[in-house]
Amino acid sequence: MHYMKIEDEIKQPVFQSDYQKGYINLVYTAGWLQQQQQAAFREFDITLPQFNILRILRGQHPKPATVNLLIERMLDKTSNASRIVDKLEAKSLVTRTVCPSNRRAVDIRITDAGLDLLQRMDEGVMKRENGLQNLTAEEAVQLNTLLDKIRD
Amino acid sequence: MHYMKIEDEIKQPVFQSDYQKGYINLVYTAGWLQQQQQAAFREFDITLPQFNILRILRGQHPKPATVNLLIERMLDKTSNASRIVDKLEAKSLVTRTVCPSNRRAVDIRITDAGLDLLQRMDEGVMKRENGLQNLTAEEAVQLNTLLDKIRD
DNA sequence: TGCAAATATATGTACATACATTTAATGTCG
DNA sequence: CGACATTAAATGTATGTACATATATTTGCA
């Protein structure tokens, strides 16, 4: 909604270095992309973390997933997959049953309603998720290389 | 604390394209960097958004800032600068006084304690903020170019 | 076997975000 | 001047994150 050029929007016009600028630019751009997605999600009454968990569950379907598995695969690590699953369960998009072979664990499964929702969302989301449309294929590779290097 | 290579950590081993991979990589790396900072902030009993607002206030000092100005300059836009200022005020790091020339607005100023805190943090934070240490100068420029292009 | 450590999940608290609404002060225009 | 829109900030509610702790089950090993 009020995203513009990095230099204009963050009105600290002078960056101390390309490193600092890169840092801010990175955080800012990631937020920008996420917000794009979030806006698209509103009409489906679902949040980004909820969507991400639903997709993991679809990947497992018809096998169940445990909370642990969700945490492992989530982008934004957190110990609170539990509470996100709460919300999904309240909307009948997933079910929770005690795992028979390990009663500490909980089997979480996506419901038909959940699968339906994802299917309805697929098309629009794919488009968003690419989201890096302005880059050429070569630039996308370059970006990945740089990002991996940052975290080395 | 459990960040690794993007392909390993996100155990969806196959990305559909470098675009999708780039998207995920971008969000993931930004989170990684932010978490690095957050960890450094803990010993100072301050959060990242609180720190960012303090720095904007230092930039204005000794002039006051209004909530509106804070919102304009914040990285993560939000309408809740108000509540972040609440926390800073509770810690006596900022003061809030009604703006004399426009009694709807509030003049927010960083206190000496706030300036002290920032000064103590400066050194360590600078190092973190670079954070892109693994990149060469040229690569940092490249990164900025790519990110700007994404948001075009 | 039995008890301590490890595991799987859930819960509590503080903070932040997103969005809508409220309250107060100021502007505007008939 | 006075009704009404606009602006500035604060508040309410739902959600999510970060971190610590609690609870239940299972495992390992003396």
mmCIF file of C-alpha atoms (C1' of nucleotides) in Angstrom:
data_model
loop_
_atom_site.group_PDB
_atom_site.id
_atom_site.type_symbol
_atom_site.label_atom_id
_atom_site.label_comp_id
_atom_site.label_asym_id
_atom_site.label_seq_id
_atom_site.Cartn_x
_atom_site.Cartn_y
_atom_site.Cartn_z
ATOM 1 C CA MET A 1 0.000 0.000 0.000
ATOM 2 C CA HIS A 2 2.768 2.482 0.753
ATOM 3 C CA TYR A 3 5.770 0.736 -0.631
ATOM 4 C CA MET A 4 7.989 2.687 -3.004
ATOM 5 C CA LYS A 5 11.645 2.877 -3.896
ATOM 6 C CA ILE A 6 13.893 1.879 -1.057
ATOM 7 C CA GLU A 7 15.732 5.189 -0.999
ATOM 8 C CA ASP A 8 12.563 7.256 -0.964
ATOM 9 C CA GLU A 9 10.455 5.183 1.347
ATOM 10 C CA ILE A 10 13.035 4.809 4.070
ATOM 11 C CA LYS A 11 13.754 8.452 4.358
ATOM 12 C CA GLN A 12 17.251 7.996 5.609
ATOM 13 C CA PRO A 13 18.493 9.056 2.245
ATOM 14 C CA VAL A 14 22.109 8.178 2.712
ATOM 15 C CA PHE A 15 23.173 4.637 3.430
ATOM 16 C CA GLN A 16 26.509 4.146 5.045
ATOM 17 C CA SER A 17 27.460 1.408 2.633
ATOM 18 C CA ASP A 18 26.042 -0.950 0.076
ATOM 19 C CA TYR A 19 26.188 -3.560 2.814
ATOM 20 C CA GLN A 20 23.898 -1.619 5.092
ATOM 21 C CA LYS A 21 21.676 -0.719 2.199
ATOM 22 C CA GLY A 22 21.570 -4.361 1.201
ATOM 23 C CA TYR A 23 20.559 -5.414 4.653
ATOM 24 C CA ILE A 24 17.698 -2.964 4.825
ATOM 25 C CA ASN A 25 16.715 -3.651 1.264
ATOM 26 C CA LEU A 26 16.571 -7.366 1.973
ATOM 27 C CA VAL A 27 14.345 -7.072 5.006
ATOM 28 C CA TYR A 28 12.191 -4.527 3.276
ATOM 29 C CA THR A 29 11.734 -6.515 0.090
ATOM 30 C CA ALA A 30 10.885 -9.689 1.980
ATOM 31 C CA GLY A 31 8.214 -7.776 3.875
ATOM 32 C CA TRP A 32 6.920 -6.366 0.642
ATOM 33 C CA LEU A 33 6.551 -9.803 -0.900
ATOM 34 C CA GLN A 34 4.893 -11.223 2.180
ATOM 35 C CA GLN A 35 2.434 -8.409 2.282
ATOM 36 C CA GLN A 36 1.492 -9.007 -1.321
ATOM 37 C CA GLN A 37 0.638 -12.568 -0.426
ATOM 38 C CA GLN A 38 -1.205 -11.656 2.712
ATOM 39 C CA ALA A 39 -3.451 -9.290 0.826
ATOM 40 C CA ALA A 40 -4.321 -12.058 -1.607
ATOM 41 C CA PHE A 41 -5.129 -14.355 1.299
ATOM 42 C CA ARG A 42 -7.641 -12.083 2.933
ATOM 43 C CA GLU A 43 -10.504 -13.036 0.686
ATOM 44 C CA PHE A 44 -9.975 -16.661 1.676
ATOM 45 C CA ASP A 45 -10.038 -15.908 5.386
ATOM 46 C CA ILE A 46 -6.709 -17.470 6.001
ATOM 47 C CA THR A 47 -3.346 -16.182 7.120
ATOM 48 C CA LEU A 48 0.064 -16.839 5.630
ATOM 49 C CA PRO A 49 1.275 -19.173 8.396
ATOM 50 C CA GLN A 50 -2.005 -21.068 8.259
ATOM 51 C CA PHE A 51 -1.670 -21.403 4.518
ATOM 52 C CA ASN A 52 1.872 -22.659 4.781
ATOM 53 C CA ILE A 53 0.874 -25.330 7.241
ATOM 54 C CA LEU A 54 -2.047 -26.383 5.087
ATOM 55 C CA ARG A 55 0.321 -26.843 2.182
ATOM 56 C CA ILE A 56 2.648 -28.999 4.190
ATOM 57 C CA LEU A 57 -0.325 -31.108 5.180
ATOM 58 C CA ARG A 58 -1.400 -31.442 1.583
ATOM 59 C CA GLY A 59 2.098 -32.594 0.765
ATOM 60 C CA GLN A 60 1.723 -35.377 3.299
ATOM 61 C CA HIS A 61 -1.834 -36.268 2.411
ATOM 62 C CA PRO A 62 -3.258 -38.805 2.988
ATOM 63 C CA LYS A 63 -0.564 -39.490 5.570
ATOM 64 C CA PRO A 64 -0.833 -37.467 8.755
ATOM 65 C CA ALA A 65 1.780 -35.042 10.003
ATOM 66 C CA THR A 66 2.855 -34.372 13.552
ATOM 67 C CA VAL A 67 3.494 -30.976 15.053
ATOM 68 C CA ASN A 68 7.171 -31.764 14.939
ATOM 69 C CA LEU A 69 7.093 -32.389 11.250
ATOM 70 C CA LEU A 70 5.302 -29.098 10.722
ATOM 71 C CA ILE A 71 7.898 -27.214 12.727
ATOM 72 C CA GLU A 72 10.699 -28.841 10.776
ATOM 73 C CA ARG A 73 9.273 -27.748 7.476
ATOM 74 C CA MET A 74 7.965 -24.326 8.311
ATOM 75 C CA LEU A 75 9.744 -21.332 6.874
ATOM 76 C CA ASP A 76 9.403 -19.220 9.965
ATOM 77 C CA LYS A 77 10.530 -21.597 12.624
ATOM 78 C CA THR A 78 8.492 -21.354 15.786
ATOM 79 C CA SER A 79 7.380 -23.571 18.553
ATOM 80 C CA ASN A 80 3.819 -22.496 17.979
ATOM 81 C CA ALA A 81 2.657 -24.684 15.167
ATOM 82 C CA SER A 82 0.338 -25.972 17.849
ATOM 83 C CA ARG A 83 -1.626 -22.752 18.012
ATOM 84 C CA ILE A 84 -1.786 -22.307 14.286
ATOM 85 C CA VAL A 85 -3.219 -25.783 14.046
ATOM 86 C CA ASP A 86 -5.768 -24.692 16.654
ATOM 87 C CA LYS A 87 -7.055 -22.069 14.278
ATOM 88 C CA LEU A 88 -7.163 -24.424 11.339
ATOM 89 C CA GLU A 89 -8.999 -26.992 13.414
ATOM 90 C CA ALA A 90 -11.539 -24.365 14.472
ATOM 91 C CA LYS A 91 -12.237 -23.762 10.781
ATOM 92 C CA SER A 92 -12.502 -27.522 10.141
ATOM 93 C CA LEU A 93 -9.635 -27.379 7.685
ATOM 94 C CA VAL A 94 -7.634 -29.985 9.611
ATOM 95 C CA THR A 95 -8.279 -32.722 12.138
ATOM 96 C CA ARG A 96 -6.261 -33.698 15.159
ATOM 97 C CA THR A 97 -6.215 -37.217 16.586
ATOM 98 C CA VAL A 98 -3.888 -38.842 19.048
ATOM 99 C CA CYS A 99 -1.292 -40.872 17.212
ATOM 100 C CA PRO A 100 -2.041 -44.525 17.977
ATOM 101 C CA SER A 101 1.573 -45.676 17.872
ATOM 102 C CA ASN A 102 2.886 -42.860 20.054
ATOM 103 C CA ARG A 103 0.358 -41.297 22.288
ATOM 104 C CA ARG A 104 2.528 -38.271 22.932
ATOM 105 C CA ALA A 105 2.212 -37.278 19.306
ATOM 106 C CA VAL A 106 -0.787 -35.934 17.457
ATOM 107 C CA ASP A 107 -1.738 -36.892 13.941
ATOM 108 C CA ILE A 108 -2.789 -33.853 11.973
ATOM 109 C CA ARG A 109 -4.594 -34.320 8.677
ATOM 110 C CA ILE A 110 -5.965 -31.908 6.124
ATOM 111 C CA THR A 111 -9.708 -32.270 5.578
ATOM 112 C CA ASP A 112 -11.586 -32.229 2.296
ATOM 113 C CA ALA A 113 -12.577 -28.675 3.067
ATOM 114 C CA GLY A 114 -8.891 -27.874 3.487
ATOM 115 C CA LEU A 115 -7.991 -29.468 0.188
ATOM 116 C CA ASP A 116 -10.814 -27.596 -1.505
ATOM 117 C CA LEU A 117 -9.607 -24.308 -0.124
ATOM 118 C CA LEU A 118 -6.070 -24.905 -1.335
ATOM 119 C CA GLN A 119 -7.314 -25.835 -4.749
ATOM 120 C CA ARG A 120 -9.318 -22.661 -5.010
ATOM 121 C CA MET A 121 -6.250 -20.704 -3.971
ATOM 122 C CA ASP A 122 -3.700 -22.495 -6.112
ATOM 123 C CA GLU A 123 -3.995 -20.473 -9.234
ATOM 124 C CA GLY A 124 -3.735 -17.035 -7.712
ATOM 125 C CA VAL A 125 -1.072 -18.054 -5.268
ATOM 126 C CA MET A 126 1.208 -19.566 -7.838
ATOM 127 C CA LYS A 127 1.245 -16.284 -9.642
ATOM 128 C CA ARG A 128 2.024 -14.389 -6.457
ATOM 129 C CA GLU A 129 4.568 -16.866 -5.299
ATOM 130 C CA ASN A 130 6.588 -16.435 -8.356
ATOM 131 C CA GLY A 131 6.422 -12.782 -7.413
ATOM 132 C CA LEU A 132 9.914 -12.352 -8.735
ATOM 133 C CA GLN A 133 8.443 -11.830 -12.131
ATOM 134 C CA ASN A 134 10.570 -8.824 -12.833
ATOM 135 C CA LEU A 135 13.735 -10.886 -12.750
ATOM 136 C CA THR A 136 15.114 -12.785 -15.661
ATOM 137 C CA ALA A 137 15.837 -16.472 -15.149
ATOM 138 C CA GLU A 138 19.500 -15.664 -14.890
ATOM 139 C CA GLU A 139 18.889 -12.988 -12.286
ATOM 140 C CA ALA A 140 16.824 -15.378 -10.200
ATOM 141 C CA VAL A 141 19.760 -17.772 -10.112
ATOM 142 C CA GLN A 142 22.050 -14.912 -9.201
ATOM 143 C CA LEU A 143 19.766 -13.883 -6.356
ATOM 144 C CA ASN A 144 19.753 -17.388 -4.944
ATOM 145 C CA THR A 145 23.514 -17.544 -5.078
ATOM 146 C CA LEU A 146 23.872 -14.279 -3.218
ATOM 147 C CA LEU A 147 21.341 -15.188 -0.549
ATOM 148 C CA ASP A 148 22.933 -18.564 0.081
ATOM 149 C CA LYS A 149 26.278 -16.870 0.415
ATOM 150 C CA ILE A 150 24.955 -14.441 2.999
ATOM 151 C CA ARG A 151 23.975 -17.308 5.248
ATOM 152 C CA ASP A 152 27.160 -19.307 4.775
ATOM 153 C CA MET B 1 19.210 -21.369 15.920
ATOM 154 C CA HIS B 2 18.292 -24.066 13.475
ATOM 155 C CA TYR B 3 19.022 -22.340 10.238
ATOM 156 C CA MET B 4 21.004 -24.264 7.630
ATOM 157 C CA LYS B 5 21.216 -24.428 3.871
ATOM 158 C CA ILE B 6 17.998 -23.447 2.230
ATOM 159 C CA GLU B 7 17.575 -26.744 0.433
ATOM 160 C CA ASP B 8 18.151 -28.807 3.545
ATOM 161 C CA GLU B 9 16.302 -26.732 6.070
ATOM 162 C CA ILE B 10 13.148 -26.362 4.042
ATOM 163 C CA LYS B 11 12.713 -29.998 3.398
ATOM 164 C CA GLN B 12 10.807 -29.533 0.208
ATOM 165 C CA PRO B 13 13.867 -30.626 -1.658
ATOM 166 C CA VAL B 14 12.696 -29.757 -5.122
ATOM 167 C CA PHE B 15 11.783 -26.202 -5.999
ATOM 168 C CA GLN B 16 9.564 -25.687 -8.964
ATOM 169 C CA SER B 17 11.771 -22.953 -10.341
ATOM 170 C CA ASP B 18 14.560 -20.606 -9.431
ATOM 171 C CA TYR B 19 11.858 -17.982 -9.049
ATOM 172 C CA GLN B 20 10.032 -19.935 -6.373
ATOM 173 C CA LYS B 21 13.297 -20.840 -4.748
ATOM 174 C CA GLY B 22 14.316 -17.206 -4.820
ATOM 175 C CA TYR B 23 11.101 -16.146 -3.178
ATOM 176 C CA ILE B 24 11.479 -18.618 -0.353
ATOM 177 C CA ASN B 25 15.168 -17.931 -0.051
ATOM 178 C CA LEU B 26 14.497 -14.224 0.236
ATOM 179 C CA VAL B 27 11.938 -14.512 3.007
ATOM 180 C CA TYR B 28 14.049 -17.063 4.784
ATOM 181 C CA THR B 29 17.257 -15.076 4.630
ATOM 182 C CA ALA B 30 15.579 -11.892 5.811
ATOM 183 C CA GLY B 31 14.227 -13.813 8.793
ATOM 184 C CA TRP B 32 17.657 -15.218 9.438
ATOM 185 C CA LEU B 33 19.237 -11.781 9.497
ATOM 186 C CA GLN B 34 16.533 -10.354 11.704
ATOM 187 C CA GLN B 35 16.916 -13.156 14.151
ATOM 188 C CA GLN B 36 20.630 -12.522 14.372
ATOM 189 C CA GLN B 37 19.902 -8.967 15.367
ATOM 190 C CA GLN B 38 17.177 -9.874 17.780
ATOM 191 C CA ALA B 39 19.509 -12.174 19.649
ATOM 192 C CA ALA B 40 22.016 -9.348 20.005
ATOM 193 C CA PHE B 41 19.267 -7.085 21.310
ATOM 194 C CA ARG B 42 18.178 -9.333 24.115
ATOM 195 C CA GLU B 43 20.965 -8.322 26.448
ATOM 196 C CA PHE B 44 19.841 -4.713 26.098
ATOM 197 C CA ASP B 45 16.220 -5.508 26.909
ATOM 198 C CA ILE B 46 14.932 -3.996 23.755
ATOM 199 C CA THR B 47 13.175 -5.333 20.705
ATOM 200 C CA LEU B 48 13.956 -4.693 17.066
ATOM 201 C CA PRO B 49 10.976 -2.391 16.410
ATOM 202 C CA GLN B 50 11.730 -0.473 19.596
ATOM 203 C CA PHE B 51 15.337 -0.091 18.502
ATOM 204 C CA ASN B 52 14.339 1.117 15.076
ATOM 205 C CA ILE B 53 12.090 3.773 16.536
ATOM 206 C CA LEU B 54 14.782 4.889 18.940
ATOM 207 C CA ARG B 55 17.137 5.349 16.033
ATOM 208 C CA ILE B 56 14.648 7.458 14.141
ATOM 209 C CA LEU B 57 14.266 9.603 17.243
ATOM 210 C CA ARG B 58 18.004 9.975 17.537
ATOM 211 C CA GLY B 59 18.058 11.082 13.928
ATOM 212 C CA GLN B 60 15.606 13.858 14.795
ATOM 213 C CA HIS B 61 17.200 14.795 18.073
ATOM 214 C CA PRO B 62 16.882 17.341 19.563
ATOM 215 C CA LYS B 63 13.797 17.980 17.448
ATOM 216 C CA PRO B 64 10.761 15.923 18.395
ATOM 217 C CA ALA B 65 9.022 13.437 16.128
ATOM 218 C CA THR B 66 5.320 12.738 15.831
ATOM 219 C CA VAL B 67 3.776 9.302 15.575
ATOM 220 C CA ASN B 68 3.097 10.028 11.941
ATOM 221 C CA LEU B 69 6.735 10.723 11.237
ATOM 222 C CA LEU B 70 7.683 7.463 12.913
ATOM 223 C CA ILE B 71 5.242 5.505 10.795
ATOM 224 C CA GLU B 72 6.558 7.144 7.638
ATOM 225 C CA ARG B 73 10.104 6.112 8.349
ATOM 226 C CA MET B 74 9.629 2.700 9.845
ATOM 227 C CA LEU B 75 10.796 -0.275 7.866
ATOM 228 C CA ASP B 76 7.876 -2.461 8.792
ATOM 229 C CA LYS B 77 5.002 -0.123 8.219
ATOM 230 C CA THR B 78 2.322 -0.413 10.840
ATOM 231 C CA SER B 79 -0.205 1.777 12.459
ATOM 232 C CA ASN B 80 1.017 0.782 15.873
ATOM 233 C CA ALA B 81 3.970 3.011 16.433
ATOM 234 C CA SER B 82 1.792 4.293 19.239
ATOM 235 C CA ARG B 83 2.092 1.089 21.206
ATOM 236 C CA ILE B 84 5.784 0.696 20.586
ATOM 237 C CA VAL B 85 6.270 4.188 21.929
ATOM 238 C CA ASP B 86 4.251 3.083 24.968
ATOM 239 C CA LYS B 87 6.890 0.508 25.764
ATOM 240 C CA LEU B 88 9.754 2.910 25.235
ATOM 241 C CA GLU B 89 8.048 5.465 27.433
ATOM 242 C CA ALA B 90 7.579 2.867 30.154
ATOM 243 C CA LYS B 91 11.337 2.307 30.079
ATOM 244 C CA SER B 92 11.967 6.075 30.195
ATOM 245 C CA LEU B 93 13.777 5.940 26.887
ATOM 246 C CA VAL B 94 11.445 8.493 25.302
ATOM 247 C CA THR B 95 9.069 11.227 26.432
ATOM 248 C CA ARG B 96 5.665 12.132 25.079
ATOM 249 C CA THR B 97 4.261 15.655 25.288
ATOM 250 C CA VAL B 98 1.330 17.216 23.517
ATOM 251 C CA CYS B 99 2.525 19.253 20.573
ATOM 252 C CA PRO B 100 1.876 22.908 21.425
ATOM 253 C CA SER B 101 1.219 24.017 17.860
ATOM 254 C CA ASN B 102 -1.164 21.172 17.057
ATOM 255 C CA ARG B 103 -2.771 19.622 20.022
ATOM 256 C CA ARG B 104 -3.823 16.539 18.107
ATOM 257 C CA ALA B 105 -0.207 15.585 17.628
ATOM 258 C CA VAL B 106 2.261 14.311 20.183
ATOM 259 C CA ASP B 107 5.900 15.298 20.370
ATOM 260 C CA ILE B 108 8.078 12.306 21.025
ATOM 261 C CA ARG B 109 11.681 12.814 22.091
ATOM 262 C CA ILE B 110 14.475 10.447 22.935
ATOM 263 C CA THR B 111 15.797 10.865 26.487
ATOM 264 C CA ASP B 112 19.386 10.882 27.645
ATOM 265 C CA ALA B 113 18.884 7.324 28.801
ATOM 266 C CA GLY B 114 17.729 6.468 25.298
ATOM 267 C CA LEU B 115 20.762 8.110 23.727
ATOM 268 C CA ASP B 116 23.011 6.269 26.155
ATOM 269 C CA LEU B 117 21.457 2.963 25.295
ATOM 270 C CA LEU B 118 21.911 3.534 21.583
ATOM 271 C CA GLN B 119 25.499 4.513 22.090
ATOM 272 C CA ARG B 120 26.205 1.358 24.048
ATOM 273 C CA MET B 121 24.582 -0.666 21.285
ATOM 274 C CA ASP B 122 26.142 1.133 18.354
ATOM 275 C CA GLU B 123 29.308 -0.836 18.127
ATOM 276 C CA GLY B 124 27.846 -4.295 18.234
ATOM 277 C CA VAL B 125 24.893 -3.400 16.070
ATOM 278 C CA MET B 126 26.951 -1.880 13.338
ATOM 279 C CA LYS B 127 28.780 -5.119 12.999
ATOM 280 C CA ARG B 128 25.551 -7.070 12.855
ATOM 281 C CA GLU B 129 23.894 -4.643 10.568
ATOM 282 C CA ASN B 130 26.513 -5.109 8.034
ATOM 283 C CA GLY B 131 25.609 -8.761 8.434
ATOM 284 C CA LEU B 132 26.267 -9.228 4.769
ATOM 285 C CA GLN B 133 29.896 -9.741 5.581
ATOM 286 C CA ASN B 134 30.178 -12.744 3.345
ATOM 287 C CA LEU B 135 29.496 -10.689 0.268
ATOM 288 C CA THR B 136 32.091 -8.762 -1.647
ATOM 289 C CA ALA B 137 31.422 -5.088 -2.259
ATOM 290 C CA GLU B 138 30.470 -5.891 -5.799
ATOM 291 C CA GLU B 139 28.060 -8.568 -4.713
ATOM 292 C CA ALA B 140 26.394 -6.186 -2.277
ATOM 293 C CA VAL B 141 25.739 -3.809 -5.134
ATOM 294 C CA GLN B 142 24.419 -6.670 -7.229
ATOM 295 C CA LEU B 143 22.063 -7.690 -4.446
ATOM 296 C CA ASN B 144 20.661 -4.184 -4.167
ATOM 297 C CA THR B 145 20.090 -4.032 -7.880
ATOM 298 C CA LEU B 146 18.202 -7.306 -7.880
ATOM 299 C CA LEU B 147 16.057 -6.405 -4.895
ATOM 300 C CA ASP B 148 15.140 -3.025 -6.323
ATOM 301 C CA LYS B 149 14.178 -4.701 -9.547
ATOM 302 C CA ILE B 150 11.884 -7.139 -7.753
ATOM 303 C CA ARG B 151 9.850 -4.293 -6.354
ATOM 304 C CA ASP B 152 9.720 -2.270 -9.553
ATOM 305 C "C1'" DT C 1 11.640 -53.292 37.274
ATOM 306 C "C1'" DG C 2 11.687 -48.599 38.256
ATOM 307 C "C1'" DC C 3 13.173 -44.042 37.886
ATOM 308 C "C1'" DA C 4 15.466 -40.305 35.477
ATOM 309 C "C1'" DA C 5 16.109 -38.299 30.945
ATOM 310 C "C1'" DA C 6 14.256 -37.398 26.602
ATOM 311 C "C1'" DT C 7 10.422 -36.498 23.565
ATOM 312 C "C1'" DA C 8 5.856 -34.479 21.826
ATOM 313 C "C1'" DT C 9 2.795 -31.244 22.526
ATOM 314 C "C1'" DA C 10 0.411 -27.627 24.952
ATOM 315 C "C1'" DT C 11 0.146 -23.411 27.660
ATOM 316 C "C1'" DG C 12 1.445 -18.777 29.681
ATOM 317 C "C1'" DT C 13 3.234 -14.188 29.033
ATOM 318 C "C1'" DA C 14 5.120 -10.304 26.648
ATOM 319 C "C1'" DC C 15 5.497 -8.171 22.466
ATOM 320 C "C1'" DA C 16 4.343 -7.091 17.652
ATOM 321 C "C1'" DT C 17 1.287 -6.888 13.520
ATOM 322 C "C1'" DA C 18 -3.049 -6.115 10.864
ATOM 323 C "C1'" DC C 19 -7.119 -4.039 10.606
ATOM 324 C "C1'" DA C 20 -11.202 -1.578 12.278
ATOM 325 C "C1'" DT C 21 -13.024 1.729 15.254
ATOM 326 C "C1'" DT C 22 -12.930 5.603 18.541
ATOM 327 C "C1'" DT C 23 -11.741 10.164 20.371
ATOM 328 C "C1'" DA C 24 -10.148 14.616 20.050
ATOM 329 C "C1'" DA C 25 -8.558 18.625 17.538
ATOM 330 C "C1'" DT C 26 -8.383 21.142 13.425
ATOM 331 C "C1'" DG C 27 -9.972 22.714 8.685
ATOM 332 C "C1'" DT C 28 -13.358 23.970 5.456
ATOM 333 C "C1'" DC C 29 -17.138 25.725 3.384
ATOM 334 C "C1'" DG C 30 -22.039 26.826 3.151
ATOM 335 C "C1'" DC D 1 -20.672 30.877 12.866
ATOM 336 C "C1'" DG D 2 -21.639 25.985 12.654
ATOM 337 C "C1'" DA D 3 -22.109 21.324 10.560
ATOM 338 C "C1'" DC D 4 -19.128 18.094 8.495
ATOM 339 C "C1'" DA D 5 -15.032 16.180 6.765
ATOM 340 C "C1'" DT D 6 -10.164 15.461 7.755
ATOM 341 C "C1'" DT D 7 -6.254 14.551 10.520
ATOM 342 C "C1'" DA D 8 -3.495 12.601 14.608
ATOM 343 C "C1'" DA D 9 -3.305 9.424 17.823
ATOM 344 C "C1'" DA D 10 -5.083 5.809 20.738
ATOM 345 C "C1'" DT D 11 -7.674 1.639 21.508
ATOM 346 C "C1'" DG D 12 -9.899 -3.002 20.656
ATOM 347 C "C1'" DT D 13 -9.593 -7.600 18.823
ATOM 348 C "C1'" DA D 14 -7.599 -11.439 16.458
ATOM 349 C "C1'" DT D 15 -3.483 -13.436 15.096
ATOM 350 C "C1'" DG D 16 1.324 -14.610 15.241
ATOM 351 C "C1'" DT D 17 6.154 -14.847 17.349
ATOM 352 C "C1'" DA D 18 9.629 -15.701 20.973
ATOM 353 C "C1'" DC D 19 10.739 -17.747 24.908
ATOM 354 C "C1'" DA D 20 9.974 -20.291 29.165
ATOM 355 C "C1'" DT D 21 7.539 -23.670 31.436
ATOM 356 C "C1'" DA D 22 4.189 -27.448 32.171
ATOM 357 C "C1'" DT D 23 2.157 -32.041 31.242
ATOM 358 C "C1'" DA D 24 2.007 -36.471 29.521
ATOM 359 C "C1'" DT D 25 4.215 -40.354 27.391
ATOM 360 C "C1'" DT D 26 7.984 -43.068 26.148
ATOM 361 C "C1'" DT D 27 12.833 -44.592 26.396
ATOM 362 C "C1'" DG D 28 16.990 -45.968 28.399
ATOM 363 C "C1'" DC D 29 19.591 -47.844 31.661
ATOM 364 C "C1'" DA D 30 21.248 -48.870 36.483
#
